[in-house]
């Protein structure tokens, strides 16, 4: 391809008063490619961000591997055996139950997780405000959203009503306990901040009549992504004393939904780029028809069919590649600043655009995957090449004799 062919392709793309409609269609095709690429980059970044943030929250607040259905009496020995495995960093005993939290007439259902104070301190929180010893026998930790809904502050008392029953002369009544708020945390996940409380392990065992027993052992490793492989290794260590499940199995349905949504969104939004590529083909066909006389004159002056084909191929590629480049810039910029833009739009419109009640996270995440970004750009360019081939070949088949004779 020569510089002359590039100059001619550029001149054909420039708008003139009598062929403005063709140029308008070209601009629309250019905009379609740019918006399609940008939209796909942003949506894929948000989907990736959701997965990364949710997984980070999950593995930061729960064990990477859970040992459940433990044979009564084997808890302590099993914990010691697990710690002998090099990849295991710590093992946390846990008691899990449901309860009602009440304060000054306000009530909320909560999931109660009983654990040792040291294990609680090792969990990953966005922020943690505490007063006194963490998870002392008379204390509990609540999420900041639950604290707000129950009007709780550090040092105040909250009542927990548990499903275990006290037998009295008047019948069976729910067992309850009054605990002091010793810590208020922000996990970054609405589900935890609103519906989970942590209490002392011994207190939970006493309330549920679980003398020395636990609901499960949570195993924390140095590499959450390696948990599935490690779980297979721990099967031999557990040796029938419990059931081993890694975090990908525990949340398999959730992770599958995320992956399916990501793939479906990719396919759906890729159709936008396909439609834009069809628009490029349509605009190039219209350009060829509009420039038929000019093509005939060029051929009469000695231009070869290959040269003519390359001119219109360059014109189509300029639209497609230029639109892809603009879409890349828009998409990356938007994804990098999406939370700022969301907050600005929310403030401007007065509408909540990302309610954590429904999306689990308190902020809109975005995680750019450069391999996905370049894959999107490559697909856009390939579709541009395909859509430009037919108009270019059609231009090369123009018969100058017939065309000029009919003028």
Short mmCIF file of C-alpha atoms in Angstrom, two decimals:
data_model
loop_
_atom_site.label_atom_id
_atom_site.label_comp_id
_atom_site.label_asym_id
_atom_site.label_seq_id
_atom_site.Cartn_x
_atom_site.Cartn_y
_atom_site.Cartn_z
CA UNK A 1 0.00 0.00 0.00
CA UNK A 2 1.34 3.39 -1.00
CA UNK A 3 0.96 6.88 0.43
CA UNK A 4 -1.14 7.83 -2.60
CA UNK A 5 -3.67 5.12 -1.76
CA UNK A 6 -3.87 6.41 1.80
CA UNK A 7 -4.45 10.00 0.62
CA UNK A 8 -7.18 8.87 -1.75
CA UNK A 9 -8.88 6.79 0.95
CA UNK A 10 -8.88 9.82 3.26
CA UNK A 11 -10.33 12.09 0.57
CA UNK A 12 -13.15 9.61 -0.08
CA UNK A 13 -14.03 9.60 3.63
CA UNK A 14 -14.19 13.40 3.89
CA UNK A 15 -17.65 14.92 3.79
CA UNK A 16 -18.72 17.03 0.86
CA UNK A 17 -21.88 19.00 0.41
CA UNK A 18 -23.33 16.66 -2.20
CA UNK A 19 -22.39 13.35 -0.53
CA UNK A 20 -23.04 14.28 3.09
CA UNK A 21 -25.42 11.39 3.65
CA UNK A 22 -22.67 8.85 2.85
CA UNK A 23 -20.36 10.58 5.31
CA UNK A 24 -23.11 10.60 7.95
CA UNK A 25 -23.50 6.84 7.61
CA UNK A 26 -19.72 6.48 7.94
CA UNK A 27 -19.73 8.59 11.11
CA UNK A 28 -22.52 6.46 12.54
CA UNK A 29 -20.57 3.28 11.72
CA UNK A 30 -17.47 4.76 13.37
CA UNK A 31 -19.50 5.68 16.46
CA UNK A 32 -21.10 2.23 16.56
CA UNK A 33 -17.74 0.48 16.63
CA UNK A 34 -16.41 2.88 19.29
CA UNK A 35 -19.46 2.53 21.55
CA UNK A 36 -19.61 -1.25 21.09
CA UNK A 37 -15.96 -1.73 22.03
CA UNK A 38 -16.19 0.71 24.95
CA UNK A 39 -19.37 -0.89 26.29
CA UNK A 40 -17.93 -4.39 26.07
CA UNK A 41 -14.71 -3.35 27.84
CA UNK A 42 -16.62 -1.63 30.66
CA UNK A 43 -19.12 -4.46 31.18
CA UNK A 44 -16.42 -7.13 31.20
CA UNK A 45 -14.36 -5.04 33.65
CA UNK A 46 -17.36 -4.70 35.97
CA UNK A 47 -18.12 -8.43 35.77
CA UNK A 48 -14.48 -9.22 36.54
CA UNK A 49 -14.53 -6.70 39.37
CA UNK A 50 -17.60 -8.32 40.89
CA UNK A 51 -15.96 -11.72 40.86
CA UNK A 52 -12.61 -10.49 42.23
CA UNK A 53 -14.16 -8.41 45.01
CA UNK A 54 -16.72 -11.00 46.05
CA UNK A 55 -14.15 -13.77 46.10
CA UNK A 56 -11.77 -11.57 48.08
CA UNK A 57 -14.49 -10.84 50.63
CA UNK A 58 -15.53 -14.49 50.82
CA UNK A 59 -12.03 -15.86 51.38
CA UNK A 60 -11.19 -13.00 53.73
CA UNK A 61 -14.12 -13.66 56.06
CA UNK A 62 -14.46 -17.43 55.78
CA UNK A 63 -12.00 -20.29 55.74
CA UNK A 64 -10.62 -21.42 52.41
CA UNK A 65 -11.48 -25.01 53.35
CA UNK A 66 -14.20 -26.12 55.77
CA UNK A 67 -14.22 -29.41 57.69
CA UNK A 68 -17.81 -30.18 58.69
CA UNK A 69 -19.70 -33.14 60.23
CA UNK A 70 -16.75 -33.78 62.53
CA UNK A 71 -16.89 -36.92 64.67
CA UNK A 72 -17.61 -35.72 68.25
CA UNK A 73 -14.47 -35.80 70.39
CA UNK A 74 -12.04 -35.61 67.43
CA UNK A 75 -12.06 -31.80 67.10
CA UNK A 76 -8.79 -31.05 68.93
CA UNK A 77 -6.79 -33.93 67.44
CA UNK A 78 -8.07 -33.21 63.92
CA UNK A 79 -7.08 -29.56 64.27
CA UNK A 80 -3.55 -30.57 65.28
CA UNK A 81 -3.28 -32.98 62.33
CA UNK A 82 -4.37 -30.28 59.90
CA UNK A 83 -1.74 -27.84 61.21
CA UNK A 84 0.97 -30.37 60.35
CA UNK A 85 0.28 -29.78 56.63
CA UNK A 86 2.74 -27.18 55.33
CA UNK A 87 0.20 -25.21 53.26
CA UNK A 88 -2.17 -24.78 56.23
CA UNK A 89 -1.57 -21.46 57.99
CA UNK A 90 -4.17 -21.69 60.74
CA UNK A 91 -7.25 -23.65 61.74
CA UNK A 92 -10.18 -21.90 63.40
CA UNK A 93 -12.93 -23.78 65.30
CA UNK A 94 -16.36 -22.34 64.64
CA UNK A 95 -19.92 -22.62 65.95
CA UNK A 96 -22.66 -21.40 63.61
CA UNK A 97 -26.30 -20.75 64.43
CA UNK A 98 -29.17 -18.34 63.81
CA UNK A 99 -30.59 -15.81 66.25
CA UNK A 100 -32.67 -12.66 66.66
CA UNK A 101 -30.83 -9.52 67.73
CA UNK A 102 -32.90 -7.00 69.68
CA UNK A 103 -32.28 -3.53 71.05
CA UNK A 104 -34.90 -1.04 72.29
CA UNK A 105 -37.73 -2.74 70.42
CA UNK A 106 -35.80 -3.08 67.16
CA UNK A 107 -35.29 -6.66 65.98
CA UNK A 108 -33.23 -8.21 63.18
CA UNK A 109 -32.47 -11.79 62.21
CA UNK A 110 -28.74 -12.56 62.24
CA UNK A 111 -26.33 -15.40 61.59
CA UNK A 112 -24.20 -16.01 64.68
CA UNK A 113 -20.61 -17.13 64.23
CA UNK A 114 -18.90 -18.18 67.46
CA UNK A 115 -15.09 -18.10 67.30
CA UNK A 116 -12.00 -17.26 69.31
CA UNK A 117 -10.90 -13.64 69.60
CA UNK A 118 -7.54 -14.34 67.96
CA UNK A 119 -9.17 -15.95 64.93
CA UNK A 120 -11.60 -13.03 64.65
CA UNK A 121 -8.70 -10.56 64.69
CA UNK A 122 -7.13 -12.36 61.71
CA UNK A 123 -10.19 -11.84 59.48
CA UNK A 124 -9.96 -9.25 56.69
CA UNK A 125 -12.21 -6.26 57.31
CA UNK A 126 -12.34 -2.92 55.52
CA UNK A 127 -12.38 -1.31 58.96
CA UNK A 128 -12.80 -2.47 62.55
CA UNK A 129 -13.60 -0.27 65.55
CA UNK A 130 -13.26 -2.07 68.88
CA UNK A 131 -13.50 -1.42 72.59
CA UNK A 132 -11.84 -3.81 75.02
CA UNK A 133 -10.84 -7.41 74.30
CA UNK A 134 -12.05 -8.76 70.96
CA UNK A 135 -14.79 -11.34 71.46
CA UNK A 136 -14.51 -11.60 75.23
CA UNK A 137 -17.16 -13.97 76.69
CA UNK A 138 -19.55 -11.07 77.37
CA UNK A 139 -18.99 -9.22 74.08
CA UNK A 140 -19.96 -9.45 70.42
CA UNK A 141 -18.99 -7.83 67.12
CA UNK A 142 -21.61 -6.44 64.72
CA UNK A 143 -21.52 -4.95 61.24
CA UNK A 144 -21.95 -1.21 60.93
CA UNK A 145 -25.19 -1.56 58.96
CA UNK A 146 -26.72 -3.79 61.64
CA UNK A 147 -25.50 -1.37 64.29
CA UNK A 148 -27.24 1.48 62.45
CA UNK A 149 -30.52 -0.44 62.03
CA UNK A 150 -30.59 -1.42 65.72
CA UNK A 151 -29.22 1.95 66.88
CA UNK A 152 -26.20 0.33 68.53
CA UNK A 153 -22.92 1.89 69.61
CA UNK A 154 -19.78 0.57 71.23
CA UNK A 155 -20.39 -0.38 74.85
CA UNK A 156 -24.17 -0.72 74.47
CA UNK A 157 -26.07 -3.93 75.20
CA UNK A 158 -27.88 -6.09 72.65
CA UNK A 159 -30.02 -9.17 73.33
CA UNK A 160 -29.64 -12.36 71.32
CA UNK A 161 -32.49 -14.89 71.19
CA UNK A 162 -31.28 -18.31 70.03
CA UNK A 163 -33.18 -21.37 68.73
CA UNK A 164 -32.04 -23.56 71.66
CA UNK A 165 -34.70 -23.81 74.39
CA UNK A 166 -34.72 -23.45 78.15
CA UNK A 167 -37.07 -25.82 79.96
CA UNK A 168 -39.00 -24.03 82.71
CA UNK A 169 -42.05 -24.66 84.83
CA UNK A 170 -43.97 -22.56 82.32
CA UNK A 171 -42.77 -24.57 79.32
CA UNK A 172 -39.95 -24.20 76.82
CA UNK A 173 -38.80 -20.67 76.01
CA UNK A 174 -36.04 -19.47 73.64
CA UNK A 175 -32.66 -19.07 75.28
CA UNK A 176 -31.38 -15.50 75.33
CA UNK A 177 -28.28 -13.62 76.38
CA UNK A 178 -27.36 -9.97 76.75
CA UNK A 179 -23.97 -9.06 75.29
CA UNK A 180 -22.02 -5.82 75.04
CA UNK A 181 -21.06 -4.44 71.64
CA UNK A 182 -17.28 -4.72 71.71
CA UNK A 183 -16.55 -4.17 68.01
CA UNK A 184 -18.22 -2.70 64.93
CA UNK A 185 -16.83 -3.83 61.58
CA UNK A 186 -17.13 -2.96 57.90
CA UNK A 187 -16.55 -6.02 55.73
CA UNK A 188 -17.45 -4.36 52.42
CA UNK A 189 -20.25 -6.91 51.92
CA UNK A 190 -23.82 -5.90 52.69
CA UNK A 191 -24.76 -9.46 53.68
CA UNK A 192 -22.16 -9.53 56.44
CA UNK A 193 -22.50 -5.93 57.57
CA UNK A 194 -26.26 -6.31 57.98
CA UNK A 195 -26.80 -9.92 58.98
CA UNK A 196 -23.79 -11.47 60.77
CA UNK A 197 -22.58 -11.14 64.36
CA UNK A 198 -19.51 -12.71 65.95
CA UNK A 199 -19.47 -13.92 69.54
CA UNK A 200 -17.04 -15.81 71.74
CA UNK A 201 -16.68 -19.53 70.90
CA UNK A 202 -17.17 -20.67 74.51
CA UNK A 203 -20.26 -18.48 74.87
CA UNK A 204 -21.78 -19.98 71.70
CA UNK A 205 -21.06 -23.52 72.89
CA UNK A 206 -22.66 -22.83 76.25
CA UNK A 207 -25.77 -21.30 74.72
CA UNK A 208 -26.26 -24.24 72.33
CA UNK A 209 -25.33 -26.92 74.88
CA UNK A 210 -22.36 -27.97 72.73
CA UNK A 211 -19.85 -28.88 75.40
CA UNK A 212 -16.51 -29.02 73.59
CA UNK A 213 -18.22 -29.47 70.22
CA UNK A 214 -18.06 -27.22 67.16
CA UNK A 215 -19.96 -26.79 63.90
CA UNK A 216 -16.87 -26.88 61.71
CA UNK A 217 -13.14 -26.23 61.42
CA UNK A 218 -12.14 -23.47 59.01
CA UNK A 219 -8.75 -23.92 57.35
CA UNK A 220 -6.89 -20.85 56.10
CA UNK A 221 -4.11 -21.20 53.55
CA UNK A 222 -1.60 -18.85 51.97
CA UNK A 223 -3.12 -19.29 48.50
CA UNK A 224 -6.93 -19.32 48.22
CA UNK A 225 -6.70 -20.31 44.53
CA UNK A 226 -4.83 -23.44 45.58
CA UNK A 227 -7.56 -24.48 48.02
CA UNK A 228 -9.22 -27.04 45.67
CA UNK A 229 -5.95 -28.93 45.24
CA UNK A 230 -5.17 -28.72 48.96
CA UNK A 231 -8.64 -30.00 49.83
CA UNK A 232 -7.82 -33.26 48.07
CA UNK A 233 -4.66 -33.56 50.14
CA UNK A 234 -6.55 -32.90 53.37
CA UNK A 235 -8.99 -35.70 52.58
CA UNK A 236 -6.26 -38.14 53.54
CA UNK A 237 -5.52 -36.24 56.76
CA UNK A 238 -9.17 -36.11 57.81
CA UNK A 239 -9.53 -39.83 57.02
CA UNK A 240 -13.27 -40.08 57.51
CA UNK A 241 -13.44 -37.92 60.62
CA UNK A 242 -15.30 -35.17 58.76
CA UNK A 243 -16.31 -33.80 55.36
CA UNK A 244 -13.83 -31.61 53.46
CA UNK A 245 -15.13 -28.82 51.22
CA UNK A 246 -13.13 -25.96 49.72
CA UNK A 247 -14.58 -22.49 49.18
CA UNK A 248 -15.19 -23.09 45.46
CA UNK A 249 -17.46 -26.03 46.35
CA UNK A 250 -19.22 -24.14 49.13
CA UNK A 251 -20.01 -21.26 46.76
CA UNK A 252 -20.16 -23.30 43.54
CA UNK A 253 -23.63 -22.10 42.55
CA UNK A 254 -22.70 -18.47 43.07
CA UNK A 255 -19.44 -18.74 41.11
CA UNK A 256 -21.19 -20.60 38.29
CA UNK A 257 -23.82 -17.87 38.00
CA UNK A 258 -21.11 -15.21 37.81
CA UNK A 259 -19.27 -17.09 35.05
CA UNK A 260 -22.43 -17.74 33.03
CA UNK A 261 -23.47 -14.08 33.32
CA UNK A 262 -20.03 -12.97 32.17
CA UNK A 263 -20.11 -15.23 29.11
CA UNK A 264 -23.68 -14.27 28.19
CA UNK A 265 -22.95 -10.56 28.51
CA UNK A 266 -19.87 -10.98 26.31
CA UNK A 267 -21.90 -12.68 23.57
CA UNK A 268 -24.77 -10.18 23.75
CA UNK A 269 -22.55 -7.11 23.69
CA UNK A 270 -20.38 -8.57 20.95
CA UNK A 271 -23.48 -8.34 18.77
CA UNK A 272 -23.19 -4.56 19.05
CA UNK A 273 -19.80 -4.74 17.37
CA UNK A 274 -21.17 -7.12 14.72
CA UNK A 275 -23.97 -4.65 13.97
CA UNK A 276 -21.44 -1.82 13.76
CA UNK A 277 -19.35 -3.91 11.34
CA UNK A 278 -22.43 -4.34 9.13
CA UNK A 279 -22.82 -0.56 9.21
CA UNK A 280 -19.23 -0.21 7.99
CA UNK A 281 -19.98 -2.59 5.13
CA UNK A 282 -23.13 -0.63 4.27
CA UNK A 283 -21.32 2.71 4.35
CA UNK A 284 -18.49 1.38 2.15
CA UNK A 285 -20.98 -0.04 -0.37
CA UNK A 286 -22.70 3.34 -0.53
CA UNK A 287 -19.31 5.04 -0.88
CA UNK A 288 -18.36 2.76 -3.78
CA UNK A 289 -21.65 3.49 -5.54
CA UNK A 290 -21.19 7.21 -4.93
CA UNK A 291 -17.61 7.16 -6.25
CA UNK A 292 -18.20 4.86 -9.23
CA UNK A 293 -17.42 7.63 -11.75
CA UNK A 294 -14.22 8.57 -9.89
CA UNK A 295 -13.17 4.92 -9.85
CA UNK A 296 -13.75 4.66 -13.60
CA UNK A 297 -11.64 7.78 -14.21
CA UNK A 298 -8.81 6.39 -12.05
CA UNK A 299 -8.85 3.11 -13.95
CA UNK A 300 -8.89 4.95 -17.29
CA UNK A 301 -5.78 6.84 -16.11
CA UNK A 302 -4.00 3.55 -15.34
CA UNK A 303 -4.99 2.61 -11.81
CA UNK A 304 -5.11 -1.16 -11.36
CA UNK A 305 -8.08 -3.00 -9.80
CA UNK A 306 -5.79 -3.96 -6.90
CA UNK A 307 -5.02 -0.31 -6.21
CA UNK A 308 -8.71 0.60 -6.21
CA UNK A 309 -9.50 -2.30 -3.88
CA UNK A 310 -6.75 -1.20 -1.50
CA UNK A 311 -8.06 2.38 -1.44
CA UNK A 312 -11.50 1.34 -0.27
CA UNK A 313 -10.05 -1.32 2.03
CA UNK A 314 -7.99 1.43 3.69
CA UNK A 315 -11.07 3.62 3.97
CA UNK A 316 -13.05 0.87 5.69
CA UNK A 317 -10.13 -0.05 7.95
CA UNK A 318 -9.71 3.60 8.95
CA UNK A 319 -13.30 3.64 10.18
CA UNK A 320 -13.06 0.30 11.97
CA UNK A 321 -9.59 0.67 13.50
CA UNK A 322 -10.20 4.31 14.40
CA UNK A 323 -13.50 3.41 16.08
CA UNK A 324 -11.82 0.52 17.92
CA UNK A 325 -9.05 2.82 19.18
CA UNK A 326 -11.54 5.43 20.38
CA UNK A 327 -13.63 2.70 22.01
CA UNK A 328 -10.52 1.37 23.74
CA UNK A 329 -9.74 4.80 25.19
CA UNK A 330 -13.32 5.42 26.29
CA UNK A 331 -13.75 1.94 27.78
CA UNK A 332 -10.51 1.91 29.75
CA UNK A 333 -11.05 5.46 31.03
CA UNK A 334 -14.63 4.73 32.05
CA UNK A 335 -13.70 1.44 33.75
CA UNK A 336 -10.83 3.06 35.67
CA UNK A 337 -13.11 5.79 37.04
CA UNK A 338 -16.43 3.98 37.19
CA UNK A 339 -17.00 4.41 40.93
CA UNK A 340 -16.32 8.16 40.71
CA UNK A 341 -18.68 8.45 37.73
CA UNK A 342 -21.35 6.41 39.53
CA UNK A 343 -21.15 8.62 42.62
CA UNK A 344 -21.34 11.74 40.45
CA UNK A 345 -24.36 10.50 38.50
CA UNK A 346 -26.04 9.37 41.69
CA UNK A 347 -25.56 12.81 43.23
CA UNK A 348 -26.70 14.58 40.05
CA UNK A 349 -29.81 12.48 39.45
CA UNK A 350 -30.72 11.92 43.09
CA UNK A 351 -31.22 8.20 42.40
CA UNK A 352 -29.36 5.31 44.01
CA UNK A 353 -27.62 3.60 41.10
CA UNK A 354 -25.90 0.77 42.99
CA UNK A 355 -27.85 -0.43 46.01
CA UNK A 356 -25.67 -2.76 48.14
CA UNK A 357 -28.83 -4.55 49.33
CA UNK A 358 -29.07 -6.19 45.92
CA UNK A 359 -25.44 -6.26 44.75
CA UNK A 360 -23.75 -7.40 48.01
CA UNK A 361 -20.90 -4.88 47.63
CA UNK A 362 -20.90 -1.31 48.87
CA UNK A 363 -19.01 0.05 45.82
CA UNK A 364 -19.16 -0.62 42.10
CA UNK A 365 -16.01 -2.63 41.28
CA UNK A 366 -14.12 -2.82 38.00
CA UNK A 367 -11.12 -4.99 37.19
CA UNK A 368 -9.58 -4.64 33.74
CA UNK A 369 -8.27 -7.84 32.18
CA UNK A 370 -5.88 -6.74 29.44
CA UNK A 371 -6.16 -10.10 27.71
CA UNK A 372 -9.92 -9.58 27.43
CA UNK A 373 -9.46 -5.96 26.32
CA UNK A 374 -7.09 -6.95 23.51
CA UNK A 375 -9.35 -9.86 22.57
CA UNK A 376 -12.26 -7.44 22.16
CA UNK A 377 -10.13 -5.12 20.03
CA UNK A 378 -8.88 -8.02 17.91
CA UNK A 379 -12.43 -9.24 17.27
CA UNK A 380 -13.50 -5.70 16.31
CA UNK A 381 -10.62 -5.36 13.85
CA UNK A 382 -11.25 -8.82 12.35
CA UNK A 383 -14.94 -7.99 11.85
CA UNK A 384 -13.89 -4.72 10.22
CA UNK A 385 -11.62 -6.56 7.80
CA UNK A 386 -14.39 -9.00 6.89
CA UNK A 387 -16.97 -6.23 6.42
CA UNK A 388 -14.60 -4.22 4.22
CA UNK A 389 -13.61 -7.00 1.82
CA UNK A 390 -16.83 -7.10 -0.22
CA UNK A 391 -17.06 -3.33 -0.91
CA UNK A 392 -13.35 -3.26 -1.83
CA UNK A 393 -13.70 -6.15 -4.28
CA UNK A 394 -16.83 -4.58 -5.71
CA UNK A 395 -14.93 -1.33 -6.35
CA UNK A 396 -12.16 -3.29 -8.09
CA UNK A 397 -14.70 -4.84 -10.48
CA UNK A 398 -15.96 -1.50 -11.83
CA UNK A 399 -15.73 -1.45 -15.66
CA UNK A 400 -14.41 2.01 -16.65
CA UNK A 401 -15.61 1.70 -20.26
CA UNK A 402 -19.21 0.93 -19.32
CA UNK A 403 -19.28 3.47 -16.52
CA UNK A 404 -17.88 6.40 -18.55
CA UNK A 405 -20.02 5.55 -21.57
CA UNK A 406 -23.16 5.80 -19.44
CA UNK A 407 -22.17 9.17 -17.99
#
